[in-house]
Amino acid sequence: MSLPTFIFSILLSHLLFASQQCHLILTSAAAAGRWKLLQTSIGISAMHMQLLRNDRVVIFDRTDFGKSNLSLPNRKCRNDPTEVVLKLDCSAHSVEYDVPSNKFRALMVQTDVWCSSGATTPDGNLVQAGGFNDGERRVRIFNPCNGRDCDWQEIPNGLAARRWYATSHILPDGRQIIVGGRRQFNYEFIPKSIVANTFNLPFLQETNDVGAENNLYPSVFLNVDGNLFIFANNRAILLDYVKYEVVKRYPTIPGGDPRSYPSTGSAVLLPLKDLKTEAIQAEVLICGGAPKGSFFQAARGNFVRALNTCARITITDPNPQWVMETMPLARVMGDMILLPNGNVLLINGASSGSAGWEMGRNPVLSPVLYRPDNKIGSRFETQNPTTIPRMYHSSAVLLRDGRVLVGGSNPHGFYNFTSVIFPTELSLEAFSPAYLDAKFNGLRPKIVYPNSMSGFRYKKRITIQVIITDEEVAENSVSVTMVAPAFNTHSFSMNQRLLVLCDDKVKALGNSAYSIEVTTPSSPNLAPAGFYLLFVVYQDIPSQGIWVKLQ
Ligand SMILES: *[C@@H]1O[C@H](CO)[C@@H](O)[C@H](O)[C@H]1NC(C)=O
Ligand SMILES: *[C@@H]1O[C@H](CO)[C@@H](O)[C@H](O)[C@H]1NC(C)=O
């Protein structure tokens, strides 16, 4: 096939497999994307990250790594007799990174936040849960401010059980659920109920592999029916958390290899679309992980090749089945980030070994783009590589400008900068997907209305105004997406969710201005209340996002 014919056939296949509405058109076929080093050191290693509504990212690692490379302000120190490494520690283990100014400042956690979870409230405050040692039953709140005086507040015994490697998820009623954690085969809610309690989840015991576990940091997604899809190890259930009942069991992923910590794959709820139809479908995609036994092998110095498969399932289907796909690169400890245009970015991680201290090898430096609407077999596209390995304890989050912030990587029990294969990374980088290339500036929509921080109610018609300078703007080439900012750690983005607000009515207003009419989500089961990033996407090119508050 000649090149033009080949390109034409690719374009044709996209057109043929495009769903009529809500289709995001492909414009760029070349492998691309750019990396930029933002900070050589923020003083700590970005193990956990959450973008907040003021475009600042709260980052933390753990208190028992020893002394970090960033001092606490005003000569503050933490004097903690229960601390296992440094009882008197005057260094920071959390920072607030301001995206627009590319600056950061130290924050102070009081207890150990290692391998914990988090989620935002309907008001956009961060609620972090659990950790290790003296932090295992803590709940910590971070209320964003625009100055420099906000910091962590801690609630002792905020949790009913110790939670280490648990997963938080926002619920439609505004509460949060915390699922699992090491040796915790149960879940609980924040705020704690009056009859403060935990609720048994035998599924977590059933999926617990002796010695390796392989079911920590379960992948939790709010299904469109209001139940929770919970994936651990190699299979999933649907939990009715109101009745405390498992209402469905999904099959095991073909092959049966584990994909949860430490055989860490990643998982994402694919974009929710056709939101006006009676029976909205929801799909989950799980990629990478490590073959069974890799954790024990890695402990003996044998670094088994990671899985190169993804498994995709329609979780709303009456008879759901996994459909397998092959990635161009094998990956363990990767992150899956939803981009504003509905594509998924696979980033970070290694191609052999497993999660855990010193257990990963062969960093995967190239991200891979996954286009969920393409025909199977033509969904993956390898992107340009970084130079910095992002191994165990690395992280990634989407920013409002469409870049992906990448940080962390520390496979050691301390801050180790020398005499190790993968030194502790204190740097922050940004990956800019190809849609940010200057050559697409002519296609990039600019939102002029509403203003950032506008409030939206459920199930309302709203009008969005954009400027698009392209000559002819076809009605079906514009879509509006809403992305929930996620809490990212250990290769999972908790609460990550993207909705395509279709049924767009695009009207030309003259002077390159257009109005788009969309309907906001009809229920908190589709989109729990809170702050979202709203983007207008034209021919696969997203605008800068604006913050909107769904309430
Ligand atoms: C962190 O501090 C140590 C000394 O305490 C130094 O050796 C190392 O280079 C620093 N790392 C970075 C990335 O600044
Ligand atoms: C990391 O550094 C600590 C002390 O800071 C040291 O005890 C430990 O052996 C180092 N680990 C490795 C893997 O070199």
Coordinates of N, CA, C and O in Angstrom, one line a residue, residues 307-473:
L307 N 3.1 -7.6 31.7 CA 2.1 -7.9 30.7 C 2.0 -6.9 29.6 O 2.1 -5.7 29.9
N308 N 1.7 -7.3 28.4 CA 1.5 -6.3 27.3 C 0.0 -6.3 26.8 O -0.2 -5.9 25.8
T309 N -0.8 -6.8 27.7 CA -2.2 -6.8 27.3 C -3.1 -5.8 28.1 O -2.8 -5.5 29.2
C310 N -4.2 -5.4 27.4 CA -5.3 -4.7 28.1 C -6.5 -5.5 28.0 O -6.7 -6.3 27.1
A311 N -7.4 -5.3 29.0 CA -8.7 -6.0 28.9 C -9.8 -4.9 29.1 O -9.7 -4.0 29.9
R312 N -10.8 -5.0 28.2 CA -11.8 -4.0 28.1 C -13.2 -4.7 28.3 O -13.4 -5.7 27.7
I313 N -14.0 -4.1 29.1 CA -15.3 -4.7 29.4 C -16.4 -3.6 29.5 O -16.1 -2.5 30.1
T314 N -17.6 -4.0 29.0 CA -18.7 -3.1 29.2 C -19.4 -3.5 30.5 O -20.0 -4.5 30.6
I315 N -19.2 -2.7 31.6 CA -19.6 -3.1 32.9 C -21.1 -3.1 33.1 O -21.7 -3.7 34.0
T316 N -21.8 -2.4 32.2 CA -23.3 -2.3 32.2 C -24.0 -3.4 31.4 O -25.2 -3.5 31.4
D317 N -23.2 -4.2 30.7 CA -23.7 -5.2 29.9 C -24.4 -6.3 30.8 O -23.8 -6.7 31.8
P318 N -25.5 -6.9 30.4 CA -26.1 -8.0 31.1 C -25.2 -9.3 31.2 O -25.2 -10.0 32.1
N319 N -24.4 -9.5 30.1 CA -23.5 -10.6 30.1 C -22.1 -10.1 29.7 O -21.6 -10.4 28.6
P320 N -21.5 -9.4 30.6 CA -20.2 -8.8 30.3 C -19.1 -9.7 30.1 O -18.9 -10.7 30.8
Q321 N -18.2 -9.4 29.1 CA -17.1 -10.3 28.7 C -15.9 -9.3 28.5 O -16.0 -8.3 28.0
W322 N -14.7 -9.8 28.9 CA -13.5 -9.0 28.7 C -13.1 -9.2 27.2 O -13.1 -10.3 26.7
V323 N -12.7 -8.1 26.6 CA -12.1 -8.2 25.2 C -10.6 -7.8 25.4 O -10.3 -6.8 25.9
M324 N -9.8 -8.7 24.9 CA -8.3 -8.4 25.0 C -7.7 -7.7 23.9 O -8.1 -7.8 22.7
E325 N -6.7 -6.8 24.2 CA -6.0 -6.1 23.2 C -4.5 -6.1 23.6 O -4.2 -6.3 24.7
T326 N -3.7 -5.9 22.6 CA -2.2 -6.0 22.8 C -1.6 -4.6 22.7 O -1.8 -3.9 21.7
M327 N -0.9 -4.2 23.7 CA -0.2 -2.9 23.7 C 1.1 -3.0 22.9 O 1.7 -4.0 22.9
P328 N 1.6 -1.9 22.4 CA 2.9 -1.9 21.7 C 4.0 -2.1 22.7 O 5.1 -2.6 22.3
L329 N 3.8 -1.8 24.0 CA 4.9 -1.9 25.0 C 4.3 -2.6 26.2 O 3.2 -2.2 26.7
A330 N 5.1 -3.6 26.7 CA 4.6 -4.2 28.0 C 4.8 -3.2 29.1 O 5.7 -2.3 29.0
R331 N 4.0 -3.2 30.1 CA 4.1 -2.2 31.2 C 3.6 -2.6 32.5 O 2.5 -3.1 32.6
V332 N 4.3 -2.4 33.5 CA 3.9 -2.6 34.9 C 4.1 -1.2 35.6 O 5.0 -0.5 35.2
M333 N 3.3 -0.9 36.5 CA 3.3 0.4 37.2 C 3.1 1.6 36.3 O 3.7 2.7 36.5
G334 N 2.3 1.4 35.3 CA 2.0 2.5 34.4 C 0.8 3.3 34.9 O 0.1 2.8 35.9
D335 N 0.6 4.5 34.5 CA -0.6 5.3 34.8 C -1.5 5.4 33.6 O -1.0 5.6 32.5
M336 N -2.8 5.5 33.8 CA -3.7 5.7 32.7 C -4.4 7.0 33.0 O -5.2 7.1 33.9
I337 N -4.2 8.0 32.1 CA -4.7 9.3 32.3 C -5.7 9.7 31.2 O -5.4 9.6 30.0
L338 N -6.9 10.1 31.6 CA -7.9 10.5 30.6 C -7.6 11.9 30.1 O -7.4 12.8 30.9
L339 N -7.4 12.0 28.8 CA -7.1 13.3 28.2 C -8.5 14.0 27.9 O -9.5 13.4 27.7
P340 N -8.4 15.4 27.8 CA -9.7 16.1 27.5 C -10.5 15.7 26.3 O -11.7 15.9 26.2
N341 N -9.8 15.1 25.3 CA -10.5 14.7 24.1 C -10.9 13.3 24.1 O -11.4 12.7 23.1
G342 N -10.9 12.7 25.3 CA -11.4 11.3 25.4 C -10.4 10.2 25.2 O -10.8 9.0 25.3
N343 N -9.2 10.5 24.7 CA -8.2 9.5 24.6 C -7.6 9.2 25.9 O -7.7 10.0 26.9
V344 N -6.9 8.1 26.0 CA -6.3 7.6 27.3 C -4.8 7.6 27.1 O -4.3 7.1 26.1
L345 N -4.0 8.2 28.0 CA -2.6 8.2 27.9 C -2.0 7.2 28.9 O -2.3 7.2 30.1
L346 N -1.3 6.2 28.4 CA -0.5 5.3 29.3 C 0.9 5.8 29.4 O 1.5 6.1 28.4
I347 N 1.3 6.0 30.7 CA 2.5 6.7 30.9 C 3.2 6.2 32.2 O 2.5 5.6 33.0
N348 N 4.5 6.3 32.3 CA 5.2 5.9 33.5 C 5.4 4.4 33.5 O 4.7 3.6 32.8
G349 N 6.2 3.9 34.4 CA 6.3 2.5 34.7 C 7.5 1.8 34.0 O 8.4 2.4 33.5
A350 N 7.5 0.5 34.1 CA 8.6 -0.4 33.7 C 8.1 -1.5 32.9 O 6.9 -1.8 32.9
S351 N 9.1 -2.2 32.2 CA 8.6 -3.3 31.4 C 9.0 -4.7 32.0 O 8.8 -5.7 31.4
S352 N 9.6 -4.7 33.2 CA 9.8 -5.9 33.9 C 9.8 -5.7 35.4 O 10.1 -4.6 35.9
G353 N 9.6 -6.9 36.1 CA 9.6 -6.8 37.5 C 8.2 -6.5 38.0 O 7.2 -6.8 37.4
S354 N 8.1 -6.0 39.3 CA 6.9 -5.7 39.9 C 7.0 -4.4 40.7 O 8.1 -3.9 40.9
A355 N 5.9 -4.0 41.3 CA 6.0 -2.9 42.3 C 6.6 -3.4 43.5 O 6.6 -4.6 43.8
G356 N 7.2 -2.5 44.4 CA 7.8 -2.9 45.6 C 9.3 -2.4 45.6 O 9.8 -2.0 44.5
W357 N 9.9 -2.4 46.7 CA 11.3 -1.9 46.8 C 12.2 -2.6 45.9 O 12.3 -3.8 45.9
E358 N 12.9 -1.9 45.0 CA 14.0 -2.4 44.1 C 13.5 -3.5 43.2 O 14.3 -4.3 42.7
M359 N 12.2 -3.6 42.9 CA 11.6 -4.7 42.2 C 11.3 -4.5 40.7 O 10.9 -5.4 40.1
G360 N 11.5 -3.3 40.2 CA 11.2 -3.0 38.8 C 12.5 -2.8 38.0 O 13.5 -2.3 38.6
R361 N 12.5 -3.2 36.8 CA 13.6 -2.9 35.9 C 13.1 -2.5 34.5 O 11.9 -2.6 34.2
N362 N 14.0 -2.0 33.7 CA 13.7 -1.6 32.3 C 12.5 -0.6 32.2 O 11.4 -0.9 31.8
P363 N 12.8 0.7 32.6 CA 11.8 1.7 32.5 C 11.2 1.8 31.1 O 11.9 1.7 30.1
V364 N 9.9 2.1 31.1 CA 9.2 2.4 29.8 C 9.2 3.9 29.7 O 8.4 4.5 30.4
L365 N 10.0 4.5 28.8 CA 10.1 5.9 28.7 C 9.1 6.5 27.8 O 8.8 7.7 27.9
S366 N 8.5 5.7 26.9 CA 7.5 6.3 25.9 C 6.1 6.1 26.4 O 5.7 4.9 26.7
P367 N 5.4 7.2 26.5 CA 3.9 7.0 26.7 C 3.3 6.4 25.5 O 3.9 6.4 24.4
V368 N 2.1 5.8 25.7 CA 1.3 5.3 24.5 C -0.1 5.9 24.6 O -0.7 6.0 25.7
L369 N -0.6 6.4 23.5 CA -1.9 6.9 23.4 C -2.9 5.8 23.0 O -2.6 5.0 22.2
Y370 N -4.0 5.8 23.7 CA -5.1 4.8 23.3 C -6.3 5.5 22.9 O -6.8 6.4 23.6
R371 N -6.8 5.2 21.7 CA -8.0 5.9 21.2 C -9.1 5.0 21.3 O -9.3 4.1 20.4
P372 N -10.0 5.1 22.3 CA -11.0 4.1 22.6 C -12.0 3.9 21.4 O -12.6 2.9 21.3
D373 N -12.2 5.0 20.6 CA -13.3 4.9 19.6 C -12.7 4.3 18.3 O -13.5 4.1 17.3
N374 N -11.4 4.1 18.1 CA -10.9 3.5 16.9 C -11.3 2.0 16.9 O -11.6 1.4 17.9
K375 N -11.1 1.5 15.7 CA -11.3 0.0 15.5 C -10.2 -0.7 16.3 O -9.1 -0.3 16.4
I376 N -10.6 -1.9 16.9 CA -9.7 -2.7 17.6 C -8.5 -3.0 16.7 O -8.7 -3.3 15.5
G377 N -7.3 -2.9 17.2 CA -6.1 -3.2 16.4 C -5.5 -1.9 15.9 O -4.3 -1.9 15.5
S378 N -6.2 -0.8 16.0 CA -5.6 0.5 15.5 C -5.8 1.6 16.6 O -6.1 2.7 16.3
R379 N -5.8 1.2 17.9 CA -6.1 2.1 18.9 C -4.8 2.7 19.6 O -4.9 3.8 20.2
F380 N -3.7 2.0 19.5 CA -2.5 2.4 20.2 C -1.6 3.2 19.4 O -1.4 2.9 18.2
E381 N -0.9 4.2 19.9 CA 0.1 5.0 19.2 C 1.2 5.4 20.2 O 0.9 6.1 21.2
T382 N 2.4 5.0 19.9 CA 3.5 5.2 20.8 C 4.0 6.7 20.7 O 4.0 7.2 19.6
Q383 N 4.2 7.3 21.8 CA 4.6 8.8 21.9 C 6.1 8.9 22.1 O 6.8 8.0 22.4
N384 N 6.6 10.2 22.0 CA 8.0 10.4 22.2 C 8.4 10.2 23.6 O 7.6 10.5 24.6
P385 N 9.6 9.6 23.8 CA 10.0 9.3 25.2 C 10.5 10.4 26.0 O 11.0 11.4 25.5
T386 N 10.5 10.2 27.3 CA 11.2 11.1 28.3 C 12.6 10.5 28.5 O 12.9 9.5 27.9
T387 N 13.4 11.2 29.3 CA 14.7 10.7 29.6 C 14.7 10.2 31.1 O 15.7 9.6 31.5
I388 N 13.7 10.4 31.8 CA 13.7 10.2 33.3 C 12.8 8.9 33.6 O 11.6 9.0 33.4
P389 N 13.4 7.9 34.1 CA 12.6 6.7 34.5 C 11.6 7.1 35.6 O 12.0 7.8 36.5
R390 N 10.4 6.6 35.4 CA 9.4 6.8 36.4 C 8.9 5.5 36.9 O 8.0 4.9 36.3
M391 N 9.6 5.0 37.9 CA 9.4 3.6 38.4 C 8.4 3.6 39.5 O 7.4 4.3 39.5
Y392 N 8.6 2.7 40.5 CA 7.7 2.6 41.6 C 7.6 3.9 42.4 O 8.6 4.6 42.5
H393 N 6.4 4.3 42.8 CA 6.1 5.5 43.5 C 6.3 6.7 42.5 O 6.8 7.8 43.0
S394 N 5.9 6.6 41.3 CA 5.8 7.8 40.4 C 4.3 8.1 40.2 O 3.4 7.4 40.7
S395 N 4.0 9.3 39.6 CA 2.7 9.7 39.6 C 2.4 10.6 38.3 O 3.4 11.1 37.7
A396 N 1.2 10.8 38.0 CA 0.8 11.6 36.8 C -0.6 12.2 37.0 O -1.5 11.4 37.5
V397 N -0.8 13.5 36.7 CA -2.2 14.0 36.7 C -2.4 15.0 35.5 O -1.4 15.7 35.1
L398 N -3.6 15.0 35.1 CA -4.0 16.0 34.0 C -4.1 17.4 34.6 O -4.6 17.6 35.7
L399 N -3.6 18.4 33.8 CA -3.7 19.8 34.2 C -4.8 20.5 33.4 O -5.2 20.0 32.3
R400 N -5.2 21.6 33.8 CA -6.2 22.4 33.1 C -5.9 22.8 31.7 O -6.7 22.9 30.9
D401 N -4.5 23.0 31.5 CA -4.1 23.4 30.2 C -3.9 22.2 29.2 O -3.4 22.4 28.1
G402 N -4.3 21.0 29.6 CA -4.2 19.8 28.8 C -2.9 19.1 28.9 O -2.7 18.0 28.3
R403 N -1.9 19.6 29.6 CA -0.6 18.9 29.8 C -0.9 17.8 30.9 O -1.8 17.9 31.7
V404 N 0.1 16.9 31.0 CA 0.0 15.9 32.0 C 1.3 16.1 32.9 O 2.4 16.1 32.4
L405 N 1.1 16.3 34.2 CA 2.1 16.6 35.1 C 2.7 15.2 35.6 O 1.9 14.3 36.0
V406 N 4.0 15.0 35.5 CA 4.6 13.7 35.9 C 5.6 13.9 37.0 O 6.4 14.9 36.9
G407 N 5.6 13.1 38.0 CA 6.6 13.3 39.1 C 6.9 11.9 39.8 O 6.3 10.9 39.4
G408 N 7.8 12.0 40.7 CA 8.0 10.9 41.6 C 8.9 9.8 40.9 O 9.5 10.1 39.9
S409 N 9.0 8.7 41.6 CA 9.8 7.5 41.3 C 10.8 7.4 42.5 O 11.7 8.2 42.5
N410 N 10.5 6.5 43.4 CA 11.4 6.2 44.4 C 11.2 4.7 44.9 O 10.4 4.5 45.7
P411 N 12.0 3.8 44.3 CA 11.8 2.4 44.6 C 12.7 2.0 45.8 O 12.9 0.9 46.0
H412 N 13.1 3.0 46.6 CA 13.9 2.7 47.8 C 13.2 3.2 49.1 O 12.4 4.0 49.1
G413 N 13.7 2.6 50.2 CA 13.1 2.9 51.5 C 13.5 4.2 52.0 O 13.0 4.7 53.1
F414 N 14.4 4.9 51.4 CA 14.9 6.2 51.8 C 15.0 7.1 50.6 O 14.7 6.7 49.5
Y415 N 15.5 8.4 50.8 CA 15.9 9.2 49.7 C 17.3 8.7 49.3 O 18.2 9.0 50.0
N416 N 17.4 8.0 48.2 CA 18.7 7.5 47.8 C 19.1 8.0 46.4 O 18.4 7.7 45.4
F417 N 20.2 8.9 46.4 CA 20.5 9.5 45.2 C 21.7 8.9 44.5 O 22.0 9.2 43.3
T418 N 22.5 8.1 45.2 CA 23.7 7.6 44.7 C 23.8 6.1 44.9 O 23.1 5.6 45.8
S419 N 24.5 5.4 44.1 CA 24.8 3.9 44.3 C 23.5 3.1 44.1 O 23.4 2.0 44.7
V420 N 22.5 3.6 43.4 CA 21.3 2.8 43.2 C 21.0 2.9 41.7 O 21.4 3.9 41.0
I421 N 20.3 1.9 41.1 CA 20.0 2.0 39.7 C 19.0 3.1 39.3 O 19.2 3.8 38.3
F422 N 18.0 3.2 40.1 CA 17.0 4.3 39.9 C 17.0 5.2 41.0 O 16.2 5.0 42.0
P423 N 17.8 6.3 41.0 CA 17.9 7.2 42.1 C 16.5 7.9 42.4 O 15.7 8.0 41.5
T424 N 16.3 8.2 43.6 CA 15.0 8.9 44.0 C 14.9 10.1 43.2 O 15.8 11.0 43.1
E425 N 13.7 10.3 42.5 CA 13.4 11.4 41.7 C 12.7 12.5 42.4 O 11.6 12.2 42.9
L426 N 13.2 13.7 42.4 CA 12.5 14.8 43.0 C 12.0 15.8 42.0 O 11.5 16.8 42.3
S427 N 12.1 15.4 40.7 CA 11.8 16.3 39.6 C 10.3 16.3 39.3 O 9.6 15.3 39.6
L428 N 9.9 17.3 38.6 CA 8.6 17.3 37.9 C 8.8 17.6 36.5 O 9.5 18.5 36.1
E429 N 8.0 16.9 35.6 CA 8.0 17.1 34.2 C 6.6 17.3 33.7 O 5.7 16.9 34.4
A430 N 6.5 17.8 32.5 CA 5.1 17.9 31.9 C 5.2 17.2 30.6 O 6.2 17.4 29.8
F431 N 4.2 16.3 30.3 CA 4.1 15.8 28.9 C 3.0 16.5 28.2 O 1.9 16.6 28.7
S432 N 3.3 17.1 27.1 CA 2.3 17.8 26.2 C 1.9 16.9 25.1 O 2.7 16.7 24.2
P433 N 0.7 16.4 25.1 CA 0.3 15.6 24.0 C 0.3 16.4 22.7 O 0.3 17.7 22.7
A434 N 0.3 15.7 21.5 CA 0.4 16.4 20.2 C -0.6 17.5 20.0 O -0.4 18.5 19.3
Y435 N -1.8 17.4 20.7 CA -2.8 18.4 20.5 C -2.4 19.8 21.0 O -3.0 20.8 20.6
L436 N -1.3 19.9 21.8 CA -0.8 21.2 22.2 C 0.2 21.8 21.2 O 0.7 22.9 21.4
D437 N 0.5 21.0 20.2 CA 1.5 21.6 19.2 C 1.0 22.9 18.6 O -0.2 23.0 18.3
A438 N 1.9 23.8 18.3 CA 1.5 25.1 17.8 C 0.8 25.0 16.4 O -0.1 25.8 16.1
K439 N 1.1 23.9 15.7 CA 0.4 23.8 14.4 C -1.1 23.6 14.5 O -1.8 23.7 13.5
F440 N -1.6 23.3 15.7 CA -3.0 23.1 15.8 C -3.7 24.4 16.4 O -4.9 24.4 16.8
N441 N -2.9 25.4 16.6 CA -3.4 26.7 17.2 C -4.7 27.2 16.5 O -5.6 27.7 17.1
G442 N -4.7 27.0 15.1 CA -5.8 27.5 14.3 C -7.1 26.7 14.6 O -8.1 27.1 14.2
L443 N -6.9 25.5 15.1 CA -8.1 24.7 15.4 C -8.5 24.7 16.9 O -9.6 24.3 17.2
R444 N -7.7 25.3 17.7 CA -7.9 25.2 19.2 C -9.0 26.1 19.6 O -9.0 27.3 19.4
P445 N -10.1 25.6 20.2 CA -11.2 26.4 20.6 C -10.8 27.2 21.9 O -9.9 26.8 22.6
K446 N -11.4 28.4 22.0 CA -11.1 29.2 23.2 C -12.5 29.5 23.9 O -13.4 30.0 23.2
I447 N -12.6 29.0 25.1 CA -13.9 29.2 25.8 C -14.0 30.7 26.2 O -13.1 31.2 26.9
V448 N -15.1 31.4 25.8 CA -15.3 32.8 26.3 C -16.4 32.9 27.3 O -16.5 33.9 28.0
Y449 N -17.3 31.9 27.3 CA -18.4 31.9 28.2 C -18.8 30.4 28.5 O -18.8 29.7 27.6
P450 N -19.1 30.0 29.7 CA -19.1 30.8 31.0 C -17.7 31.1 31.5 O -16.7 30.6 31.0
N451 N -17.7 31.8 32.6 CA -16.4 32.1 33.3 C -16.0 30.9 34.1 O -16.9 30.1 34.5
S452 N -14.7 30.8 34.3 CA -14.2 29.7 35.2 C -14.9 29.9 36.6 O -15.2 31.0 37.0
M453 N -15.1 28.8 37.2 CA -15.7 28.7 38.6 C -17.2 28.9 38.5 O -17.9 29.1 39.6
S454 N -17.8 28.8 37.3 CA -19.3 28.9 37.3 C -19.9 27.7 37.9 O -19.4 26.6 37.9
G455 N -21.1 27.9 38.4 CA -21.9 26.7 39.0 C -22.8 26.2 38.0 O -23.5 26.9 37.3
F456 N -22.9 24.9 37.9 CA -23.9 24.2 37.0 C -24.8 23.3 37.9 O -24.3 22.7 38.8
R457 N -26.1 23.3 37.6 CA -27.0 22.4 38.2 C -27.1 21.2 37.4 O -26.8 21.2 36.2
Y458 N -27.7 20.1 37.9 CA -27.9 18.9 37.1 C -29.0 19.0 36.1 O -30.0 19.8 36.4
K459 N -28.9 18.3 35.0 CA -29.9 18.2 34.0 C -30.4 19.6 33.5 O -31.6 19.8 33.5
K460 N -29.5 20.5 33.2 CA -29.9 21.8 32.7 C -29.3 22.0 31.3 O -28.2 21.6 31.1
R461 N -30.0 22.7 30.5 CA -29.4 23.2 29.2 C -28.5 24.3 29.5 O -28.9 25.3 30.2
I462 N -27.3 24.3 29.0 CA -26.4 25.4 29.2 C -25.8 25.8 27.8 O -25.7 24.9 27.0
T463 N -25.4 27.0 27.7 CA -24.8 27.5 26.5 C -23.4 27.8 26.8 O -23.1 28.5 27.7
I464 N -22.5 27.3 25.9 CA -21.1 27.6 26.0 C -20.7 28.4 24.8 O -21.1 28.0 23.7
Q465 N -19.9 29.4 24.9 CA -19.5 30.2 23.8 C -18.0 30.0 23.6 O -17.2 30.1 24.5
V466 N -17.6 29.7 22.3 CA -16.2 29.6 22.0 C -15.8 30.3 20.8 O -16.7 30.7 20.0
I467 N -14.5 30.6 20.7 CA -14.0 31.1 19.4 C -13.2 30.0 18.8 O -12.4 29.3 19.4
I468 N -13.5 29.7 17.5 CA -12.7 28.8 16.7 C -12.4 29.5 15.4 O -13.3 29.8 14.7
T469 N -11.1 29.6 15.1 CA -10.8 30.4 14.0 C -10.7 29.6 12.7 O -10.5 30.2 11.6
D470 N -11.0 28.3 12.7 CA -11.0 27.5 11.5 C -12.1 28.0 10.6 O -13.1 28.6 11.0
E471 N -11.9 27.8 9.3 CA -12.8 28.4 8.3 C -14.2 27.8 8.4 O -15.2 28.5 8.5
E472 N -14.3 26.5 8.3 CA -15.7 25.9 8.3 C -15.8 25.0 9.5 O -15.1 24.0 9.6
V473 N -16.6 25.3 10.4 CA -16.8 24.4 11.6 C -18.0 23.6 11.5 O -19.1 24.1 11.5

